[in-house]
Coordinates of C-alpha atoms in Angstrom, one line a residue:
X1 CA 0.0 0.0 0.0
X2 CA 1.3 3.2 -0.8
X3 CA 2.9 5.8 2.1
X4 CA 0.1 8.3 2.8
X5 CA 1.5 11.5 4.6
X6 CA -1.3 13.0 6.7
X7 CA -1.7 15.1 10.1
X8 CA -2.7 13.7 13.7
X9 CA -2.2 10.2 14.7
X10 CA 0.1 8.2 13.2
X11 CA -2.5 4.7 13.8
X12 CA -5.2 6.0 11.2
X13 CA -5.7 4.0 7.7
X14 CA -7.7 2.0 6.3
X15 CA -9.3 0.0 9.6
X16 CA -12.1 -1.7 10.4
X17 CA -13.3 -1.9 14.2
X18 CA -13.4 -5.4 16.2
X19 CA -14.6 -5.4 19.3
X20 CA -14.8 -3.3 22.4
X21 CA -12.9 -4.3 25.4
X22 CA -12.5 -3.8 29.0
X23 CA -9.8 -5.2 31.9
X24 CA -10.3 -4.9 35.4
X25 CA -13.0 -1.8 34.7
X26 CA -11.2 0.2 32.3
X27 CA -13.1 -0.2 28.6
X28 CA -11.7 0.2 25.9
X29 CA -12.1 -0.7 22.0
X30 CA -10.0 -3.1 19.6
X31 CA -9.2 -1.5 15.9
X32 CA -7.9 -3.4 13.5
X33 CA -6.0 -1.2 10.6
X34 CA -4.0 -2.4 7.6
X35 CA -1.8 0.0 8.0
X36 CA -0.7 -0.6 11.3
X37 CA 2.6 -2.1 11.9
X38 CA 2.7 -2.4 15.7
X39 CA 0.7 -1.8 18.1
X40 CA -0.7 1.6 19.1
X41 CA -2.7 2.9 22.0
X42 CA -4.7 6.2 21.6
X43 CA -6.3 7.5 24.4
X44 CA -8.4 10.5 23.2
X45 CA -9.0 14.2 25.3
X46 CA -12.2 12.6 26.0
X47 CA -10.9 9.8 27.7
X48 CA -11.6 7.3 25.0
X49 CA -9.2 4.5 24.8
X50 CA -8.3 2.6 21.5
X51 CA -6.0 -0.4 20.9
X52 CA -5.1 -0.4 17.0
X53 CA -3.7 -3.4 15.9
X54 CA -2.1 -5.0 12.7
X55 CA -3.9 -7.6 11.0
X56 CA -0.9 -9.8 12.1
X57 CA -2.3 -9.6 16.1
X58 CA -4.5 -11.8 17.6
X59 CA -7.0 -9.6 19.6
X60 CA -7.1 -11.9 22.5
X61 CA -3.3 -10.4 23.4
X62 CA -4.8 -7.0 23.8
X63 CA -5.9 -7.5 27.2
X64 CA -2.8 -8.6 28.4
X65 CA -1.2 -5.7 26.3
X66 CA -3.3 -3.4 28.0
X67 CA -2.5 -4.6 31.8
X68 CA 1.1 -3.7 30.8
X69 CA 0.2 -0.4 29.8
X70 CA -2.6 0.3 32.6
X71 CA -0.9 3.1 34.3
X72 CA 0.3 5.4 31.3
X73 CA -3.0 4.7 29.9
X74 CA -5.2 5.0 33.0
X75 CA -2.4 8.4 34.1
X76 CA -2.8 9.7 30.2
X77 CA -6.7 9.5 30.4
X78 CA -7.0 11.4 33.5
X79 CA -5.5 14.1 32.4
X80 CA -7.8 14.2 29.4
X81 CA -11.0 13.8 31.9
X82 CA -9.5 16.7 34.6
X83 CA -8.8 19.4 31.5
X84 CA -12.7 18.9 30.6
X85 CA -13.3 20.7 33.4
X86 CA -11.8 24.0 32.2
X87 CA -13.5 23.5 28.6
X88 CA -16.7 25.8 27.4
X89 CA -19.8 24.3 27.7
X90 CA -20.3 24.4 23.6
X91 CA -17.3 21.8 24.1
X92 CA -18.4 19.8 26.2
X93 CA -22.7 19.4 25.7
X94 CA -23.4 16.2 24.6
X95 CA -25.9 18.7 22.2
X96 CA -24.9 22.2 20.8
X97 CA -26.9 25.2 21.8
X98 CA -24.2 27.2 20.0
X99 CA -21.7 25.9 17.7
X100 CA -18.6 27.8 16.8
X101 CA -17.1 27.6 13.2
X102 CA -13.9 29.4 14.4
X103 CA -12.2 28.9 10.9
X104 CA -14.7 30.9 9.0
X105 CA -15.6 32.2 11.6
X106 CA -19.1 32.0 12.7
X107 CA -20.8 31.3 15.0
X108 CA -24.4 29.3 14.7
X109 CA -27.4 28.9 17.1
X110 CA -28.8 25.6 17.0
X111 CA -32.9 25.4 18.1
X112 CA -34.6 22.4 19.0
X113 CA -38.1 21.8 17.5
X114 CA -39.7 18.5 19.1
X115 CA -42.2 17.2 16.5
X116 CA -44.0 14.0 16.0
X117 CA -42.6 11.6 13.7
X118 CA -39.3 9.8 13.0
X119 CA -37.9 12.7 10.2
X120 CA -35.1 15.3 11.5
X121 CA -34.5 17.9 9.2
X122 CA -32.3 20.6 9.7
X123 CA -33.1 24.2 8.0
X124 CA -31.9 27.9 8.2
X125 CA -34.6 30.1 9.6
X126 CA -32.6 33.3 10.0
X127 CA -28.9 34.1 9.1
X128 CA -26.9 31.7 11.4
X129 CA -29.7 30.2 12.9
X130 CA -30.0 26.3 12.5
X131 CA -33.3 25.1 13.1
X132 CA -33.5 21.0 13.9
X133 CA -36.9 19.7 14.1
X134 CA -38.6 16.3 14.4
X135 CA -37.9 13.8 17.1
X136 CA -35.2 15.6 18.8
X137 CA -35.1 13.3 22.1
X138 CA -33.3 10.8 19.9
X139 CA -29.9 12.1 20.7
X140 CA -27.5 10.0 18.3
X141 CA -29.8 10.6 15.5
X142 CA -29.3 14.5 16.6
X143 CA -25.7 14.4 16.5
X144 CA -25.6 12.3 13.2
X145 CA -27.6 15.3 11.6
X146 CA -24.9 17.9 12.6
X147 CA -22.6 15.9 11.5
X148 CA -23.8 15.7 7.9
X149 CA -24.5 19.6 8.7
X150 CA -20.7 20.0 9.0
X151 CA -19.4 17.9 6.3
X152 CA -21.8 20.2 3.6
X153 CA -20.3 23.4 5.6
X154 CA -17.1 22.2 5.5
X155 CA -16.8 20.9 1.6
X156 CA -18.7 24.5 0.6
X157 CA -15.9 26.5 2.6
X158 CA -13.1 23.9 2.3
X159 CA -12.6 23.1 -1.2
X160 CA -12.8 26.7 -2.2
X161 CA -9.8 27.5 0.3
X162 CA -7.9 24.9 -0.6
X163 CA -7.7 25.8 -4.3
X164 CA -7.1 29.2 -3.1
X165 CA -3.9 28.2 -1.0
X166 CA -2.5 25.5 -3.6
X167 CA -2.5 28.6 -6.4
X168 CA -0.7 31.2 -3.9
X169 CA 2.2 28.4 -2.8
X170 CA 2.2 26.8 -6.3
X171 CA 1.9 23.2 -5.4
X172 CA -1.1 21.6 -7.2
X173 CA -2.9 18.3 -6.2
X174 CA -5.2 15.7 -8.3
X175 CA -8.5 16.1 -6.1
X176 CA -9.8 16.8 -2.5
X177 CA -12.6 15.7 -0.3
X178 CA -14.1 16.4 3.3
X179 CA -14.8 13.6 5.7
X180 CA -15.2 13.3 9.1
X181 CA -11.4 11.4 10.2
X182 CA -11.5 9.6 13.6
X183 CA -7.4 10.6 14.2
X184 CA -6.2 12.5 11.3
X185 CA -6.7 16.5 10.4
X186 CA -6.2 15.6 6.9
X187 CA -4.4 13.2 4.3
X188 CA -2.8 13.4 0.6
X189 CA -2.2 10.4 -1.0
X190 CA 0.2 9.0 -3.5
X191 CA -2.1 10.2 -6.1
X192 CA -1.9 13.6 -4.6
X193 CA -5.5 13.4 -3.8
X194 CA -6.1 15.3 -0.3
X195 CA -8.8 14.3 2.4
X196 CA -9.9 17.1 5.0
X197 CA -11.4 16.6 8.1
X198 CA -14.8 18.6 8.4
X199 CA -13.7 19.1 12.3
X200 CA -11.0 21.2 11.0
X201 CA -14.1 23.7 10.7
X202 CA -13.5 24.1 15.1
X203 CA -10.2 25.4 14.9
X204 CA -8.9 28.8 13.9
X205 CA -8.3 29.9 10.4
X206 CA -4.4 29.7 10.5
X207 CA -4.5 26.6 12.0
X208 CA -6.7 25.4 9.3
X209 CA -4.6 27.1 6.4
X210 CA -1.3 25.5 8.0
X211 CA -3.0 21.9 7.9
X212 CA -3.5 23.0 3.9
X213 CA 0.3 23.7 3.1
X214 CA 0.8 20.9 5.0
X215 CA -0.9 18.2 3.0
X216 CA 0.0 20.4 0.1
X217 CA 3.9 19.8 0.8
X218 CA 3.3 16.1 0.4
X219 CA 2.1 15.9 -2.7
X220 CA 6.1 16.6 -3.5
X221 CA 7.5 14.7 -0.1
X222 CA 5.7 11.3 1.0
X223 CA 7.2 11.6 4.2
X224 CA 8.1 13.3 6.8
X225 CA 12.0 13.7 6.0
X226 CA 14.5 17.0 5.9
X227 CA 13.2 17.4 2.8
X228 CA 9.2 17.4 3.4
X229 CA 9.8 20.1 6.0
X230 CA 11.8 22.2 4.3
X231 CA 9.2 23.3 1.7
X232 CA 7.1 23.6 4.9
X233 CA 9.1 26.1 6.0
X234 CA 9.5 27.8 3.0
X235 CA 5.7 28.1 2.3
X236 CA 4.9 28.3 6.0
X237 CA 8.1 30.5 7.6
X238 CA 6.0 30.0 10.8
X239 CA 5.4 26.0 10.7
X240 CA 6.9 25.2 14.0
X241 CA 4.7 27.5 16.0
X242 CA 1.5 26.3 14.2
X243 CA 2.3 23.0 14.0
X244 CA 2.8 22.8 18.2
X245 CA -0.8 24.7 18.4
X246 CA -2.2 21.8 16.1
X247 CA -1.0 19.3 18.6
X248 CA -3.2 20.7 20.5
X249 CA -6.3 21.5 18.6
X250 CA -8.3 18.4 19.4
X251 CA -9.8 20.3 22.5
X252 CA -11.5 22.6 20.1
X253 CA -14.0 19.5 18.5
X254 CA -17.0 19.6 20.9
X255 CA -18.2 16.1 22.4
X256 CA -21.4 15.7 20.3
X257 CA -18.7 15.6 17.0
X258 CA -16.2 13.2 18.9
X259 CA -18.1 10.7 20.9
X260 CA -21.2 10.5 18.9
X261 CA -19.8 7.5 17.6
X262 CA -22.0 3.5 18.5
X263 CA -20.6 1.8 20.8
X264 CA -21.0 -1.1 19.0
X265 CA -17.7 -1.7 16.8
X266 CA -19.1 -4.7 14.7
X267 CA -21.2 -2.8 12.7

């Protein structure tokens, strides 16, 4: 499989989840990714904990793989749980009142309007007013609607900008497309085709325009060498700074984009 260069973790590719987990009451969930070539744990700022393995591993190590790695994991992951603490509410509800497109920016009120039936729809009433109505109690089926929400915001806005960018640093790329990435801001392949991640839309604009040169530098460099970030820091003089801030940036995706995921990982 060709070397994909891409921003975030390094454990993302093309997986398929197993099974969810738990040892001695701490859960967490078994990815499989063909990709992978050891194996990863990714514990994420909302306290989530993954176990991504290569095809090559029998799942039924994990939990003794895990028991090794119980303290770093169970340390790691309260860290993530005390900093939610400190995080705005628009973060943190497990449904948006307000939802804050920092990279545009813009910011959107979001109204509830319970209604008989099993439809939810989701329309503009008013300029930056986003109206959801129909059986609103159903919470996942709520977050999966903003979800789809962001991906059309996102590829309107997006695409747009990246052409933008890729004329000003003059490095062109095949094609592009927004998804919604578990543990990558974004990803150019061989082909020089580049995937964005429609939570990219939470973060500030510079942030988002470094994550562009970024994948736009490896459609010349599959890799991370000398080389790769070189032309980043000819395109980008200030690539070090951002690229610190972007480590960073996950605690700007609020918890009804992140964990509105089924628990279920056989689906």
């Amino acid at each position: 499989m060709s070397h994909q260069g891409a921003l975030g973790a390094n454990t993302a590719g093309d997986s398929l989840p197993r099974s969810n987990g738990s040892s001695n009451g701490l859960d967490y969930r078994i990815r499989v990714s063909k990709r992978a070539k050891s194996i990863n744990i990714h514990v994420s700022h909302w306290g989530d904990v993954e176990i991504v393995i290569p095809h090559s591993v029998d799942p039924r190590q994990v939990p003794e793989i895990v028991e090794r790695r119980r303290e770093w994991i169970v340390r790691t992951r309260q860290r993530f749980l005390d900093r939610q603490e400190t995080m705005p509410l628009d973060v943190v509800q497990p449904l948006p009142e307000e939802i804050q497109l920092r990279s545009l920016p813009e910011t959107w009120t979001v109204i509830y309007a319970p209604a008989p039936g099993t439809q939810l729809t989701a329309t503009t009433r008013s300029p930056r007013q986003l109206h959801v109505h129909g059986p609103t109690e159903n919470l996942e089926s709520c977050q999966s609607l903003l979800r789809r929400w962001l991906n059309r915001k996102a590829t309107y806005h997006f695409l747009p900008w990246l052409r933008q960018v890729s004329r000003e640093i003059d490095l062109p790329y095949t094609s592009a497309s927004v998804r919604q990435q578990k543990t990558r801001w974004a990803s150019c392949s061989s082909k020089r085709t580049i995937s964005l991640n429609a939570k990219l839309l939470f973060l500030p604009a510079p942030l988002v325009r470094y994550v562009f040169i970024h994948e736009l530098c490896h459609t010349v460099h599959m890799n991370h060498s000398a080389q790769f970030w070189a032309l980043v820091g000819k395109k980008e003089p200030n690539y070090e700074r951002l690229d610190r801030e972007l480590q960073k940036a996950w605690c700007y995706v609020p918890a009804w984009v992140e964990r509105s995921r089924p628990t279920s990982a056989t689906q």
